[in-house]
Structures are given as structure tokens and as C-alpha cells.
Tab-separated table of C-alpha atoms in Angstrom:
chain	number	residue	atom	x	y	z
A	1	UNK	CA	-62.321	-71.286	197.401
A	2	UNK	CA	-64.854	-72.742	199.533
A	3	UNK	CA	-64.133	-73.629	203.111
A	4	UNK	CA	-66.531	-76.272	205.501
A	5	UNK	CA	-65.675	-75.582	208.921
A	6	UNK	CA	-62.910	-73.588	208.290
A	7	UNK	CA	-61.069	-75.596	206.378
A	8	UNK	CA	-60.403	-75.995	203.083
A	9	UNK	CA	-62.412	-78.979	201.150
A	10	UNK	CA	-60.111	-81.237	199.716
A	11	UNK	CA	-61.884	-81.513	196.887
A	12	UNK	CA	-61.088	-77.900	196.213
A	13	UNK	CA	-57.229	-78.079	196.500
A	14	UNK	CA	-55.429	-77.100	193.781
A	15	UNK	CA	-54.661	-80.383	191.601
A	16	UNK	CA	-51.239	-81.838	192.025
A	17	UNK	CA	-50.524	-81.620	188.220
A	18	UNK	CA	-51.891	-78.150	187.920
A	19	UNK	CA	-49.902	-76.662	190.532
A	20	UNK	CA	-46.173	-78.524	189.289
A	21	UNK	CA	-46.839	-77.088	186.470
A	22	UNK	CA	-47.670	-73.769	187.388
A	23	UNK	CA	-45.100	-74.064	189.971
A	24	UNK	CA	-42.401	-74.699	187.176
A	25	UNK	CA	-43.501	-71.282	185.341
A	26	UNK	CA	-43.239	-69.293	188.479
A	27	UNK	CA	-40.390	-70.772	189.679
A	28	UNK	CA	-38.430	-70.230	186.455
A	29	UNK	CA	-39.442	-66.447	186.439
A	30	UNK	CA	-38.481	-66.559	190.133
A	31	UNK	CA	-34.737	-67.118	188.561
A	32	UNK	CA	-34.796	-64.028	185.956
A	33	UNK	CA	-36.050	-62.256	188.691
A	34	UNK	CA	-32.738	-62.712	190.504
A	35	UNK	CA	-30.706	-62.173	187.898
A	36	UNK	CA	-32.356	-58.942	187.499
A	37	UNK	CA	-31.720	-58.097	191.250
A	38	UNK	CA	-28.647	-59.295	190.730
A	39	UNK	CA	-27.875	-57.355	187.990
A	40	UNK	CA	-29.235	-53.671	188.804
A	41	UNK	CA	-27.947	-54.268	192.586
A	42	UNK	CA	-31.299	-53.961	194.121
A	43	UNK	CA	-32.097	-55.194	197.570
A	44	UNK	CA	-35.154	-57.487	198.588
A	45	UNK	CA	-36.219	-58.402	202.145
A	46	UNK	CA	-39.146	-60.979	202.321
A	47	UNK	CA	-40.441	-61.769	205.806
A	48	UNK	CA	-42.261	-64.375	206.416
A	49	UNK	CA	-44.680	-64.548	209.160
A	50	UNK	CA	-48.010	-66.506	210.652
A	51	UNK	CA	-49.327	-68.907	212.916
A	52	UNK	CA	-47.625	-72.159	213.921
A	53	UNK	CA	-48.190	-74.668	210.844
A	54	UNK	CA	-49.134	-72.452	208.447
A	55	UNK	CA	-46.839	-72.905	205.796
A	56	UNK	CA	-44.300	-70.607	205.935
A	57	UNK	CA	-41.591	-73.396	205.682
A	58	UNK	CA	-42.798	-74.705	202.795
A	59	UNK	CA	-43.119	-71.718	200.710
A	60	UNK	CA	-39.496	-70.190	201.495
A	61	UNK	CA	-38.522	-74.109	200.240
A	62	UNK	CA	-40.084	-73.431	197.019
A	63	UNK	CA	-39.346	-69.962	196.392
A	64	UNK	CA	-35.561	-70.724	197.382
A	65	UNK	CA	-35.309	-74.071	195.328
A	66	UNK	CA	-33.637	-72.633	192.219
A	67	UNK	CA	-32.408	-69.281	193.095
A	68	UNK	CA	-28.318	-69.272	193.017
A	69	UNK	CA	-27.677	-69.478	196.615
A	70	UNK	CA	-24.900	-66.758	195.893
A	71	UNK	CA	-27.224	-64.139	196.173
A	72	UNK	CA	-30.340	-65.305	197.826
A	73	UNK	CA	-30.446	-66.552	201.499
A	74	UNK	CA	-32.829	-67.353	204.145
A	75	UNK	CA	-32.530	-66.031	208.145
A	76	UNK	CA	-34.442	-68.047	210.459
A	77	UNK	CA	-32.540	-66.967	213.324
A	78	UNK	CA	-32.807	-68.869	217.176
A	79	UNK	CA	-33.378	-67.681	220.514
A	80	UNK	CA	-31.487	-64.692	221.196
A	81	UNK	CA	-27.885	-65.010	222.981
A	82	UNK	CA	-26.930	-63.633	226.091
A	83	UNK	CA	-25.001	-60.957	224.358
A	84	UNK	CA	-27.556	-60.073	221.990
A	85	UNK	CA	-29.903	-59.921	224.710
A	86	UNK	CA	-28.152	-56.866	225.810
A	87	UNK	CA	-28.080	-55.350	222.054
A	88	UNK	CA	-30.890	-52.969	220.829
A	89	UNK	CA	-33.523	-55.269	219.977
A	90	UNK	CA	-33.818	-54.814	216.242
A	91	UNK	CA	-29.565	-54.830	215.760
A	92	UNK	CA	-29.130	-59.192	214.873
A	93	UNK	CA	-31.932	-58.841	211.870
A	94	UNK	CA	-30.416	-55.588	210.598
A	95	UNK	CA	-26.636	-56.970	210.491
A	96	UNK	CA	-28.525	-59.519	208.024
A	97	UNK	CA	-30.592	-57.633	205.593
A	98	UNK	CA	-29.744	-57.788	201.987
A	99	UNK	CA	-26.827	-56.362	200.559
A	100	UNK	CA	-26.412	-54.888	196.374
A	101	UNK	CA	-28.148	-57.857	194.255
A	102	UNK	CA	-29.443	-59.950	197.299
A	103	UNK	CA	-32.499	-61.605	197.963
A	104	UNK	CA	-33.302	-62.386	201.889
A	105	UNK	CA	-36.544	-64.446	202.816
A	106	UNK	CA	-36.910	-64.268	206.634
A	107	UNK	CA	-38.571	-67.389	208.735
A	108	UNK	CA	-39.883	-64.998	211.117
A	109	UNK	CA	-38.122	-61.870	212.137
A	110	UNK	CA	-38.405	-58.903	214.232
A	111	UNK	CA	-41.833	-60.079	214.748
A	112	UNK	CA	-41.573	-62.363	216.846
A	113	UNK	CA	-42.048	-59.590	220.024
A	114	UNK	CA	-45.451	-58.856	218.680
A	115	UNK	CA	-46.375	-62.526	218.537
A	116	UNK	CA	-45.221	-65.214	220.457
A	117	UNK	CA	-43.468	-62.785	222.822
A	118	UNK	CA	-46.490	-60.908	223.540
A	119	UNK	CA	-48.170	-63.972	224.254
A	120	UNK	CA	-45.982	-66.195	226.130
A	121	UNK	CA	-45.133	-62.742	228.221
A	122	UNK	CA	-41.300	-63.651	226.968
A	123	UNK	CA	-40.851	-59.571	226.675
A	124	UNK	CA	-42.445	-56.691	228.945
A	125	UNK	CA	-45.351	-54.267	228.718
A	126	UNK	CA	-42.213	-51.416	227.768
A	127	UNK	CA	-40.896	-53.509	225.068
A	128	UNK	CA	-43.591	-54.051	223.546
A	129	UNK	CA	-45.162	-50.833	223.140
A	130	UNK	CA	-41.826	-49.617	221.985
A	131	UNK	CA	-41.403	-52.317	219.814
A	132	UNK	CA	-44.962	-51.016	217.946
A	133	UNK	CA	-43.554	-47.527	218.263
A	134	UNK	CA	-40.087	-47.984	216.471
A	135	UNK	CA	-41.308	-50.758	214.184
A	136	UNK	CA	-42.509	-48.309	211.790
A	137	UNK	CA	-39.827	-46.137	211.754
A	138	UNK	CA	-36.741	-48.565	211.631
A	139	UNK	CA	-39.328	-50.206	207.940
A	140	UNK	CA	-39.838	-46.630	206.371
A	141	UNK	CA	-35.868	-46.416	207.204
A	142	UNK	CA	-35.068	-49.501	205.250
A	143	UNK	CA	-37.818	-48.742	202.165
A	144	UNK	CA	-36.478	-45.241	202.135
A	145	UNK	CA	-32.826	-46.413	201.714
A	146	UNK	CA	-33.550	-48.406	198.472
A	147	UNK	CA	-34.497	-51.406	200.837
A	148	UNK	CA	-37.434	-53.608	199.116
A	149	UNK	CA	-39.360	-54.876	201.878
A	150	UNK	CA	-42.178	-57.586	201.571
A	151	UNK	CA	-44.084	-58.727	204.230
A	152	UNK	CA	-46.296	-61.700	203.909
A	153	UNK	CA	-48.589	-63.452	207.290
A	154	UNK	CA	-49.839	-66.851	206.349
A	155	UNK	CA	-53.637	-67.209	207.788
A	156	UNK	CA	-54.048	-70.968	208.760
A	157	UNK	CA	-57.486	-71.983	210.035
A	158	UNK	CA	-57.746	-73.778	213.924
A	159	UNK	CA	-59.355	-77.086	212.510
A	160	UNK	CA	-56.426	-76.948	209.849
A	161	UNK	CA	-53.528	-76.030	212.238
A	162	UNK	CA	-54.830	-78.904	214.660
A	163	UNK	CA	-54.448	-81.603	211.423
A	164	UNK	CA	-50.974	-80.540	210.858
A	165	UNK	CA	-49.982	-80.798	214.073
A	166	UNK	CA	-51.468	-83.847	214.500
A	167	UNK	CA	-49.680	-85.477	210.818
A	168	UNK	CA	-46.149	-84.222	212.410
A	169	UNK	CA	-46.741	-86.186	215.677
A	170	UNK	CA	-45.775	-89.851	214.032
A	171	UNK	CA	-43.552	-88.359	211.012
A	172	UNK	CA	-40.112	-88.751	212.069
A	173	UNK	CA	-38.791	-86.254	209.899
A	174	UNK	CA	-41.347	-83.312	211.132
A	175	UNK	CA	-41.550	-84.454	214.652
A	176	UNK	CA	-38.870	-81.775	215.638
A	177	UNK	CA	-41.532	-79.343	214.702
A	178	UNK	CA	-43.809	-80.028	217.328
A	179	UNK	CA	-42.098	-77.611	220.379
A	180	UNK	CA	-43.699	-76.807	223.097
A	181	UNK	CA	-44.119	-73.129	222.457
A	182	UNK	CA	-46.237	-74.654	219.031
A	183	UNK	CA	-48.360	-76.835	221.116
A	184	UNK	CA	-49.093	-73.837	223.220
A	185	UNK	CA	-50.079	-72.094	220.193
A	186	UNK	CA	-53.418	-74.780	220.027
A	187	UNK	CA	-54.969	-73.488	223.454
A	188	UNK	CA	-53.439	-69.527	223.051
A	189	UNK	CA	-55.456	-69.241	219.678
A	190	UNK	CA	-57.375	-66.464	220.607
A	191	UNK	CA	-54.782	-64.968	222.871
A	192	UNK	CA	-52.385	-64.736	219.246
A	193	UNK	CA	-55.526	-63.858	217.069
A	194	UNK	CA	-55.462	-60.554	219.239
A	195	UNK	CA	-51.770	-60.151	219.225
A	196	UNK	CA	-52.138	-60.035	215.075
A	197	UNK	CA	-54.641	-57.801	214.966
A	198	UNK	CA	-53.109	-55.451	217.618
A	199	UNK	CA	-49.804	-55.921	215.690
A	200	UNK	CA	-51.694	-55.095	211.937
A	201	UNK	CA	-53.326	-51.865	213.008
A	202	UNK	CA	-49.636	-50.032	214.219
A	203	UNK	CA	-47.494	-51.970	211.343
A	204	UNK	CA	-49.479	-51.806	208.235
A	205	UNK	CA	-47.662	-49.039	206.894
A	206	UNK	CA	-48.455	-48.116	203.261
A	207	UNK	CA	-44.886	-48.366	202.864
A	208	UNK	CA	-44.364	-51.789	204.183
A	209	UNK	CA	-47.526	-53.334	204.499
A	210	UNK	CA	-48.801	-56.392	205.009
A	211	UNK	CA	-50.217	-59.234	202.239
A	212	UNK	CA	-51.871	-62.033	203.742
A	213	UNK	CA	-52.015	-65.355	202.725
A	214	UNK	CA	-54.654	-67.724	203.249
A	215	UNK	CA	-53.193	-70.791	203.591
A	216	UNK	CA	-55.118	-73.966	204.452
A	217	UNK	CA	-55.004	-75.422	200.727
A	218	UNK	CA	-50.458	-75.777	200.951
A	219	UNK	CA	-50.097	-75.960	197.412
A	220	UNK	CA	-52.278	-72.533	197.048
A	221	UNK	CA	-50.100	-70.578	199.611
A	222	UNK	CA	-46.896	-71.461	197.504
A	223	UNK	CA	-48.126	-70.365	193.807
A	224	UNK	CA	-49.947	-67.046	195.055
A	225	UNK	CA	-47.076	-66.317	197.502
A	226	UNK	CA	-44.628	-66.446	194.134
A	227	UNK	CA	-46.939	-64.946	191.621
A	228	UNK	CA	-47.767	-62.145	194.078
A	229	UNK	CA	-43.731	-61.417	195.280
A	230	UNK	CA	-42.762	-62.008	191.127
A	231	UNK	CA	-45.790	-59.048	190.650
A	232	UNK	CA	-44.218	-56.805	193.552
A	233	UNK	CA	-40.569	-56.643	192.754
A	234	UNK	CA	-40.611	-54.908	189.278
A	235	UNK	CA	-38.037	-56.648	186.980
A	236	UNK	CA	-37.289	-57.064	183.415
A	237	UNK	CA	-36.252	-60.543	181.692
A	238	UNK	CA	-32.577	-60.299	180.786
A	239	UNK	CA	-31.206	-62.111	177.980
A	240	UNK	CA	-29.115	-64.565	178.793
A	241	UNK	CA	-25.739	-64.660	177.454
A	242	UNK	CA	-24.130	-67.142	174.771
A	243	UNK	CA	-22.675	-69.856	176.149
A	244	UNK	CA	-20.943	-72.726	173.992
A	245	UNK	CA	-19.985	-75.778	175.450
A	246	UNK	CA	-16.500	-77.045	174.299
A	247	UNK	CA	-15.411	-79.830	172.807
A	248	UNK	CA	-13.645	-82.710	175.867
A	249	UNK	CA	-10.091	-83.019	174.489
A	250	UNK	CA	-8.571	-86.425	173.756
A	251	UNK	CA	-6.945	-88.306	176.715
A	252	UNK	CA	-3.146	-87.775	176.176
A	253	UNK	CA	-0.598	-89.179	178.739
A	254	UNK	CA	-2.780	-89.057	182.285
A	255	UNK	CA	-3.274	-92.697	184.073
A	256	UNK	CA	-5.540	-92.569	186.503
A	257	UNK	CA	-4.446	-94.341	189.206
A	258	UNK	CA	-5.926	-97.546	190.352
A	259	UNK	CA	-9.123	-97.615	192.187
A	260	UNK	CA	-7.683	-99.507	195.832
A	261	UNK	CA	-5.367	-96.338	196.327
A	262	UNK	CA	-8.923	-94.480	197.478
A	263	UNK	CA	-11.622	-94.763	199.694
A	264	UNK	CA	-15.248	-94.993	198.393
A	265	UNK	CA	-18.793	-94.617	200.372
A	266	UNK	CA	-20.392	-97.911	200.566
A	267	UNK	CA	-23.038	-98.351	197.389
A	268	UNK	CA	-25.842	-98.836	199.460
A	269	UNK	CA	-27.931	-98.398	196.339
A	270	UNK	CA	-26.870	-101.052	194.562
A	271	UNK	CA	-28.518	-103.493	197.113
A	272	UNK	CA	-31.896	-101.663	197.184
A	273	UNK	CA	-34.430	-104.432	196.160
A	274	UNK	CA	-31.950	-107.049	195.762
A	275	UNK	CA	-33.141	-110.310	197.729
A	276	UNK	CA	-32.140	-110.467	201.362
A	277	UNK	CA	-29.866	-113.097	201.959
A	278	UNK	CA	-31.213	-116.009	204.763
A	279	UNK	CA	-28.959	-116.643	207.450
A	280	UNK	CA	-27.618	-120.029	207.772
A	281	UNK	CA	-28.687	-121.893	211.286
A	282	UNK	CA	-25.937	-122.675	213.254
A	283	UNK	CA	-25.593	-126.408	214.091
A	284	UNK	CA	-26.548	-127.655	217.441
A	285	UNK	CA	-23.784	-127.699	220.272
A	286	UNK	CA	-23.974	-131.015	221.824
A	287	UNK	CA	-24.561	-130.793	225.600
């Protein structure tokens, strides 16, 4: 794909109609993949990770859409409590790693000391080199327990990063994504371009290593994220089993009862594009 600038020319983004239905496909393998997870008992962690605005969000979305929520979850987990402050630092992402036949996608994850910790100097000099010390150990741990672990960094160009920023700032449903600690992000570029590339070189393990994503063309990011995770986790279609649909028996003796006895949610929808009524003007009081 060709980039101007850094970012990617629009006429080179994936066409809408191309990616739904390629997105369909994948998605609809994503599902027999579960059930083969699900089935066999195995154990998938997927951790997502990048710059501010990259499009992590909106990839979990669509790999999550039509997986059975039974056994597939995400863990996007807040600041750290008091409590857990005090806890060895990898101990609140362990308790939530997959169990037999689960599927985990993490928004972020024990990560977050080599990146916007490092940065914003929110942990010390001795964390952090431990941090790159144990990380290692604690993933060849979890891969050599049966543990299938993914890990994915979406790579968002500045120019691009800056527009989607920018396109949150008057959207009233994205405007919660603009924090501080993002904004910072704009004039720390560099500062977190080192912090990656000091983080890559320690955690890049051939046992857990790291797939990057380039991600300035959205719908892009989402199909190779899929196609590449559906190409990693080995899995077999299952067959899925007969299932007839009975018959709806004949109403015998039940009334329902009547309709006033309940309480219903105002149907707001009914008046969508109906004509608004005028309000009548109230006659003049006389002085």
C-alpha cells in the first residue's frame, strides 16, 4: 500500500464493499474457530497493543462481534488499585488469562510499564528493568503451560494519529477518548517510538513474539489482524450438529392477561419521522 506523508492515500483504502465482505468470511471462521477452542479446551491470550488511536478498539470490536461471549472475553483493565498496587506487578492480568476453551483479547496489558509508564515516568528505573527482565520468563511460562499467546502492536503513523484525534474532538460518542495521557502521546512521539523499540528488542521472544500491524488504512488493520490470528491458532472446522426446530403447539387454555396490568417502555420509534406537532399560541392576557 502506498503511503504520502505517512499516511495512507485514501484512494488506496480497502473498499467498503470489499472489506464487509471479506469481513463476513473471516468473521464466520472466527466462530468455528471457537468452537474448536472450545471444544479441545485450548487456551488463547491475544494482547493487543500500540500507540494512542491506532485501532486497537476497533479490531477487538470486530473480532469479538460474533464469538459466544461464554467463552471469549475482553480485559481492558483501569488504573491499578491501591491494593493491587502493593501486589506483584504481573498478579491482576494473570488472575484473568484464559481458562479450558477460552478466548481472551487484551486492550493493553502488562505492557503498559514498558509504554506509557516508561514515558510518563508513572513507574521507576527498578521496575522497569525488572519488568524487561521477568517479562520473558512469566510469557515462556504461560506458552510452556499450553497457554496460546498472541501478541499484536498496531503501527499508526503521526499525521494519521493527529486526524483521529482531531475527528474524536467534536464526536460526542468518542470524545471520552481524548484523555490527557492520549494528548500527551502527540508531543511524546518520539519519547514512545524509543520506549517500543527498547521494549521489542528484550520481548520478542520466538516464543511469544511480536506481529505488527500497520494500521493507518482501519478497515486493513481489522481483516489482516483476523486472517493472521485465524492462520496462528491451528483449528479444524467441526461439523455442526443437527438441530430441528419443533413444531409451536396449539394455544390450549392460557389467557394472557390484559395489556394495562404491565408497564411498557415508551415507543419512541413509532414517532420517528412523524410530523411535529405546532404548538398552539396562547391568547393574549389583557393588561
Amino acid at each position: 500500500m502506498s503511503k504520502k506523508n505517512g499516511t495512507t492515500s485514501a484512494r488506496n483504502r480497502v473498499a467498503k464493499k470489499l472489506y464487509e465482505a471479506e469481513l463476513k468470511r473471516l468473521q464466520i471462521e472466527l466462530v468455528e474457530m471457537q468452537q474448536w477452542v472450545t471444544s479441545v479446551g485450548a487456551r488463547v491470550l491475544v494482547i493487543f497493543e500500540g500507540r494512542d488511536a491506532a485501532g486497537k478498539g476497533g479490531a477487538i470490536k470486530r473480532v469479538m462481534q460474533y464469538l459466544n461471549p461464554r467463552h471469549a472475553r475482553v480485559v481492558a483493565l483501569p488504573q491499578p488499585t491501591e491494593r493491587e498496587r502493593g501486589q506483584w506487578y504481573y498478579q491482576r492480568y494473570l488472575e484473568r488469562l484464559p481458562t479450558a476453551g477460552e478466548i481472551v483479547l487484551m486492550d493493553r496489558s502488562w505492557y503498559n510499564r514498558a509504554g506509557v509508564e516508561r514515558v510518563m515516568g508513572y513507574s521507576s528505573e527498578e521496575e522497569y528493568q525488572r519488568f524487561l527482565r521477568q517479562t520473558p520468563v512469566v510469557e515462556r511460562l504461560l506458552v510452556d503451560d499450553g497457554i496460546i499467546v498472541i501478541k499484536y502492536w498496531f503501527s499508526v503513523s503521526d499525521e494519521e494519529q493527529q486526524a483521529r484525534f482531531a475527528s474524536r474532538l467534536n464526536d460526542p460518542m468518542r470524545r471520552w477518548k481524548l484523555s490527557p495521557t492520549d494528548l500527551e502521546s502527540i508531543v511524546r512521539w518520539e519519547d514512545y517510538s524509543r520506549a517500543k523499540d527498547d521494549m521489542f528488542a528484550i520481548t520478542d521472544i520466538d516464543e511469544a513474539p511480536w506481529w505488527t500491524i500497520e494500521s493507518d488504512d482501519k478497515r486493513a488493520a481489522r481483516l489482516n489482524v483476523i486472517s493472521h490470528l485465524l492462520s496462528v491458532v491451528s483449528h479444524e472446522r467441526l461439523e455442526p450438529e443437527d438441530v430441528t426446530i419443533p413444531d409451536r403447539p396449539e394455544v390450549t387454555d392460557y389467557v394472557r392477561p390484559p395489556r394495562e396490568q404491565f408497564r411498557y417502555v415508551p415507543d419512541i420509534a413509532a414517532e420517528l419521522g412523524a410530523p411535529k406537532k405546532s404548538k398552539k399560541k396562547q391568547p393574549a392576557k389583557a393588561a
